[in-house]
Coordinates of C-alpha atoms in Angstrom, one line a residue:
M1 CA 79.8 105.6 127.4
K2 CA 80.7 106.6 130.8
K3 CA 82.1 103.1 131.5
T4 CA 84.2 103.2 128.4
L5 CA 85.5 106.8 129.2
G6 CA 86.3 105.7 132.8
K7 CA 88.2 102.7 131.6
L8 CA 90.4 105.0 129.3
N9 CA 91.5 107.0 132.3
Y10 CA 93.1 104.0 134.1
D11 CA 93.9 101.8 131.0
V12 CA 96.8 103.4 129.4
H13 CA 97.3 100.6 126.9
L14 CA 93.7 100.9 125.5
K15 CA 94.0 104.6 125.5
E16 CA 97.4 104.2 123.5
L17 CA 95.8 101.6 121.3
I18 CA 92.9 103.7 120.4
K19 CA 95.0 106.8 119.6
G20 CA 97.5 105.0 117.6
S21 CA 94.7 103.3 115.6
T22 CA 92.9 106.5 114.9
N23 CA 96.1 107.9 113.7
A24 CA 96.8 105.0 111.4
F25 CA 93.3 104.7 110.3
L26 CA 93.4 108.4 109.0
G27 CA 96.7 107.6 107.2
K28 CA 95.1 104.3 105.6
I29 CA 91.9 106.2 104.6
L30 CA 94.1 108.8 102.8
G31 CA 96.0 106.2 101.1
M32 CA 92.9 104.2 100.0
V33 CA 91.0 107.5 98.8
F34 CA 94.1 108.3 96.4
G35 CA 94.4 104.3 95.7
Y36 CA 90.7 104.6 94.5
L37 CA 91.2 107.8 92.8
S38 CA 94.2 106.5 90.8
V39 CA 91.9 103.4 89.6
L40 CA 89.2 105.8 88.6
F41 CA 91.5 108.0 86.8
I42 CA 93.4 105.2 84.9
S43 CA 90.1 103.2 84.0
N44 CA 88.4 106.2 82.6
V45 CA 91.0 108.0 80.8
Y46 CA 93.2 105.1 79.6
G47 CA 90.6 102.2 79.9
S48 CA 90.4 99.0 81.7
E49 CA 93.2 97.4 79.4
K50 CA 95.7 99.9 81.0
L51 CA 94.4 99.4 84.3
G52 CA 95.0 95.7 84.0
I53 CA 98.5 96.2 82.7
F54 CA 99.3 98.6 85.5
S55 CA 97.8 95.8 88.1
I56 CA 100.1 93.3 86.6
C57 CA 103.2 95.5 86.9
L58 CA 102.3 96.2 90.5
T59 CA 101.9 92.4 91.1
I60 CA 105.4 92.1 89.7
L61 CA 106.6 94.9 91.9
S62 CA 105.1 93.6 95.0
I63 CA 106.5 90.0 94.5
T64 CA 110.1 91.1 93.4
T65 CA 110.5 93.5 96.7
L66 CA 109.9 90.3 98.9
I67 CA 113.5 89.3 99.0
P68 CA 115.0 92.8 99.4
I69 CA 112.5 93.6 102.2
F70 CA 113.7 90.3 103.8
G71 CA 110.8 90.2 106.4
F72 CA 112.3 93.5 108.0
D73 CA 108.5 95.2 107.8
T74 CA 107.7 92.9 110.5
S75 CA 111.0 91.9 112.2
L76 CA 112.0 95.6 112.7
I77 CA 109.2 96.3 115.1
R78 CA 110.6 93.7 117.6
I79 CA 114.3 94.2 116.9
L80 CA 114.1 98.0 117.0
N81 CA 112.1 98.0 120.3
E82 CA 114.5 95.6 122.0
V83 CA 117.7 97.6 121.0
K84 CA 115.9 100.8 122.4
E85 CA 115.1 99.2 125.6
K86 CA 118.4 97.5 126.2
G87 CA 120.9 99.5 124.2
N88 CA 122.1 102.9 123.2
K89 CA 121.7 105.2 120.2
R90 CA 124.7 103.6 118.7
D91 CA 123.4 100.3 118.8
F92 CA 120.1 101.5 117.2
I93 CA 121.9 103.3 114.2
S94 CA 124.0 100.3 113.9
M95 CA 121.0 98.0 113.5
L96 CA 119.2 100.5 110.9
S97 CA 122.3 100.5 108.8
K98 CA 122.8 96.8 108.6
T99 CA 118.9 96.2 107.5
T100 CA 119.2 99.3 105.3
L101 CA 122.3 98.1 103.5
T102 CA 120.9 94.6 103.0
T103 CA 117.8 95.9 101.4
F104 CA 119.4 98.3 99.4
I105 CA 122.1 95.6 97.8
L106 CA 119.2 93.1 97.3
S107 CA 117.0 95.8 95.6
I108 CA 119.4 96.6 93.1
I109 CA 120.2 93.2 92.2
F110 CA 116.3 92.2 91.7
S111 CA 115.8 95.8 89.9
F112 CA 118.6 94.7 87.3
A113 CA 117.2 91.3 86.9
I114 CA 113.7 92.2 86.2
Y115 CA 114.7 95.0 83.9
Q116 CA 116.8 92.2 81.9
L117 CA 114.0 89.7 82.0
S118 CA 111.2 92.1 80.9
D119 CA 111.0 90.8 77.4
F120 CA 110.8 87.3 78.5
L121 CA 108.2 87.9 81.0
S122 CA 106.0 89.8 78.8
L123 CA 106.3 87.3 75.8
N124 CA 106.4 83.9 77.6
V125 CA 104.5 84.6 80.9
F126 CA 101.8 87.2 79.9
K127 CA 102.0 86.6 76.1
N128 CA 101.9 90.5 75.4
S129 CA 105.1 92.0 73.9
S130 CA 103.6 95.5 74.7
L131 CA 104.2 94.7 78.5
S132 CA 108.0 94.8 78.1
G133 CA 108.4 98.5 78.5
Y134 CA 105.9 98.8 81.6
I135 CA 107.8 96.0 83.3
K136 CA 111.2 97.9 82.6
S137 CA 109.9 101.0 84.2
I138 CA 108.3 99.6 87.2
S139 CA 111.6 97.7 87.8
F140 CA 113.2 101.2 88.9
A141 CA 110.5 101.3 91.7
I142 CA 111.9 98.2 93.4
T143 CA 114.6 100.1 95.3
P144 CA 112.8 102.9 96.6
T145 CA 109.8 100.8 97.5
S146 CA 111.9 98.3 99.4
L147 CA 113.8 101.2 101.3
L148 CA 110.5 102.8 102.2
V149 CA 109.8 99.5 104.2
I150 CA 112.7 100.2 106.4
S151 CA 111.6 103.6 107.1
S152 CA 108.0 102.7 107.7
G153 CA 109.1 100.1 110.0
F154 CA 111.2 102.6 112.0
F155 CA 108.1 104.9 112.5
Q156 CA 106.0 101.9 113.5
S157 CA 108.5 100.9 116.1
T158 CA 108.5 104.3 117.5
K159 CA 104.8 104.4 117.5
K160 CA 104.4 107.1 114.9
T161 CA 101.6 105.4 113.4
F162 CA 100.5 108.1 110.9
L163 CA 103.8 108.2 109.4
H164 CA 104.2 104.6 109.2
I165 CA 101.0 104.2 107.2
L166 CA 101.8 107.4 105.2
F167 CA 105.2 105.9 104.0
K168 CA 104.1 102.2 103.8
T169 CA 101.5 103.1 101.0
A170 CA 99.5 106.3 101.5
L171 CA 101.8 109.1 100.2
I172 CA 102.9 107.0 97.0
N173 CA 99.3 106.9 96.1
V174 CA 98.8 110.7 96.7
V175 CA 101.8 111.6 94.8
F176 CA 101.0 109.0 92.1
V177 CA 97.7 110.8 91.6
C178 CA 99.2 114.0 91.4
L179 CA 101.7 112.9 88.7
L180 CA 98.9 111.3 86.7
C181 CA 97.0 114.5 86.7
A182 CA 100.1 116.7 85.9
N183 CA 100.9 114.2 83.1
Y184 CA 97.7 114.3 81.5
F185 CA 96.6 117.9 81.9
L186 CA 99.8 119.7 81.7
F187 CA 102.2 117.6 79.8
H188 CA 99.6 116.0 77.5
D189 CA 100.2 112.3 78.3
Q190 CA 104.0 112.2 77.6
K191 CA 104.8 109.4 80.0
E192 CA 103.7 106.1 80.6
I193 CA 101.8 105.0 84.0
S194 CA 104.6 102.7 85.4
F195 CA 107.3 105.2 84.8
L196 CA 105.0 107.8 86.8
Y197 CA 104.7 105.2 89.7
S198 CA 108.5 104.9 90.0
C199 CA 108.9 108.5 90.0
S200 CA 106.6 108.6 92.8
A201 CA 108.4 106.0 94.8
Y202 CA 111.6 108.1 94.7
L203 CA 109.8 111.4 95.6
V204 CA 108.3 109.6 98.6
L205 CA 111.6 108.1 99.7
F206 CA 113.5 111.3 99.7
L207 CA 110.9 112.8 102.0
S208 CA 110.9 109.9 104.5
I209 CA 114.7 110.0 104.6
F210 CA 114.3 113.7 105.9
L211 CA 111.6 112.9 108.4
F212 CA 113.7 109.8 109.6
L213 CA 116.8 111.6 110.2
R214 CA 114.7 114.3 112.1
S215 CA 112.9 111.6 114.2
L216 CA 116.0 109.7 114.9
G217 CA 117.5 112.6 116.8
R218 CA 114.5 112.8 119.2
I219 CA 114.5 109.3 120.5
D220 CA 115.2 108.8 124.2
F221 CA 117.1 105.9 125.2
N222 CA 116.6 104.0 128.3
T223 CA 120.2 103.1 128.9
Q224 CA 123.6 103.8 127.8
N225 CA 124.8 100.3 127.9
R226 CA 125.9 98.4 124.6
F227 CA 123.6 95.9 123.3
D228 CA 125.1 94.1 120.3
F229 CA 122.7 92.7 118.0
S230 CA 124.6 90.5 115.5
F231 CA 123.6 90.4 111.7
K232 CA 123.3 86.6 112.3
R233 CA 120.5 87.1 114.8
I234 CA 118.9 89.7 112.6
L235 CA 118.7 87.3 109.8
G236 CA 117.4 84.6 112.3
I237 CA 114.5 86.6 113.2
S238 CA 113.6 88.0 109.9
S239 CA 113.9 84.9 107.6
P240 CA 110.8 83.3 109.2
M241 CA 109.0 86.6 108.4
L242 CA 110.0 86.7 104.9
F243 CA 108.7 83.2 104.4
S244 CA 105.3 84.1 106.0
N245 CA 105.1 87.3 104.2
S246 CA 106.0 85.5 100.9
F247 CA 103.1 83.3 101.4
A248 CA 100.7 85.8 102.4
L249 CA 101.5 88.1 99.5
L250 CA 101.4 85.3 97.1
L251 CA 98.0 84.2 98.2
G252 CA 97.0 87.8 97.7
W253 CA 98.5 88.4 94.3
I254 CA 98.6 85.0 92.7
N255 CA 94.9 85.7 91.3
I256 CA 96.3 88.6 89.5
L257 CA 98.9 86.7 87.8
L258 CA 96.7 83.8 86.8
L259 CA 94.1 86.0 85.4
G260 CA 97.1 87.9 83.5
Y261 CA 97.9 84.5 82.1
F262 CA 94.3 83.1 81.1
I263 CA 92.5 86.2 80.2
S264 CA 92.8 89.7 78.9
E265 CA 94.2 92.7 80.6
S266 CA 90.9 94.3 80.5
G267 CA 89.5 91.4 82.6
V268 CA 92.1 91.8 85.1
G269 CA 91.5 95.7 85.4
I270 CA 87.8 94.9 86.2
Y271 CA 88.6 92.3 88.8
D272 CA 91.3 94.4 90.4
S273 CA 88.9 97.4 90.8
T274 CA 86.3 95.2 92.4
E275 CA 88.8 93.4 94.7
K276 CA 90.0 96.8 96.0
L277 CA 86.6 97.7 96.8
A278 CA 85.7 94.5 98.7
G279 CA 89.0 95.2 100.5
L280 CA 87.6 98.1 102.5
T281 CA 86.6 95.6 105.5
S282 CA 90.2 95.2 106.2
V283 CA 91.0 99.0 106.8
F284 CA 90.5 98.9 110.5
L285 CA 92.5 95.6 111.0
I286 CA 95.3 97.4 109.2
A287 CA 95.0 100.5 111.3
I288 CA 94.7 98.5 114.7
N289 CA 97.7 96.4 113.8
A290 CA 99.7 99.5 113.1
I291 CA 99.9 100.4 116.9
A292 CA 99.2 96.8 118.2
A293 CA 102.5 95.5 116.8
P294 CA 104.8 97.7 118.4
K295 CA 102.9 97.5 121.7
F296 CA 103.2 93.6 121.4
A297 CA 107.0 94.1 120.9
E298 CA 107.2 96.5 123.7
A299 CA 105.6 94.2 126.3
Y300 CA 107.3 91.4 125.1
S301 CA 110.9 93.0 125.5
K302 CA 109.9 94.1 129.0
N303 CA 108.5 90.6 129.8
D304 CA 105.2 92.1 130.8
L305 CA 102.7 89.5 129.8
L306 CA 99.8 91.2 131.4
A307 CA 100.1 94.2 129.2
L308 CA 100.5 91.6 126.3
R309 CA 97.4 90.0 127.0
N310 CA 95.6 93.2 127.5
V311 CA 96.7 94.8 124.1
A312 CA 95.6 91.3 122.5
Q313 CA 92.2 91.4 123.7
N314 CA 91.5 95.1 123.2
S315 CA 92.9 94.6 119.6
A316 CA 90.7 91.9 118.8
K317 CA 87.6 93.6 120.2
L318 CA 88.1 96.9 118.3
T319 CA 88.9 95.1 115.1
F320 CA 85.6 93.3 115.3
Y321 CA 83.6 96.2 116.3
T322 CA 84.8 98.6 113.6
S323 CA 84.8 96.0 110.7
A324 CA 81.5 94.3 111.0
P325 CA 79.5 97.4 109.9
I326 CA 81.7 97.9 106.8
L327 CA 81.1 94.3 106.1
L328 CA 77.4 94.4 106.5
A329 CA 77.2 97.5 104.3
M330 CA 79.0 95.8 101.7
V331 CA 76.7 92.9 101.6
I332 CA 73.6 94.8 101.9
F333 CA 74.4 97.8 99.5
G334 CA 76.5 95.6 96.8
D335 CA 74.3 96.6 94.1
F336 CA 74.8 100.2 94.7
F337 CA 78.6 99.8 95.0

């Protein structure tokens, strides 16, 4: 313990890594707790069939936001750090404006398309006509969910890891659970679940805009020089991220789509709840990556390869030592869970 504490005194990268990871971990835990609460509430109040329908709608939402996000959730970390290091505030705002406008236009197009295709998807893909209304409701969440990625990427690039995790997933779950409870206990179940989720996304987006504008004015820039980051270069950096994120997301969600096609919505709901429980092992990885990614980008923009190696090694060690106990607990106490 003394050796570790002594190392923290001179290793600023490890100190910042632990601090940022802890903040991200707290935000992730908050989101996961309310995410599990939403699953428990829906499954106990509405049944596994409604949970399965909701899982299918979230899968559609995740896939349809891929193109509007356009890899900005990853590329913004590098781009914003580089602009901050080499440019001025005007360049920084210009960069954010370009990416936000691109995401907004694409999200509107996809939202309209999914709304129009809702009947086709429910009848021909999932073979359940009752899904159409739910798909239409979730289509309204495409725009706010996509824009939240921009604000989340901004907070991550400025190393505000708690706000990054909060606006990426956590706060939507918190607001969603509150709306579920209010809808059921106060308004006697007047609205469907997908509609409430879309409302949650808009409420969180408005809050993120407020905090985004507030944080933007407090950023210190290293230079007043102009650093023009062309839109072509933005797309050049972001497009590979779009493809890699697409494959990763499809691998993560294709199981829900296949189950939705082959088995009942009730079976999808049971599978989704168990998969979420098994996903507890990844919580530390997500928390550590929240601060490791902007530190990678910062070290790269400064061409500091020693710092880059330091952060990579410490991130790997932290990920292993924190996730291994969770994995063992899931294996040993599987029957209890």
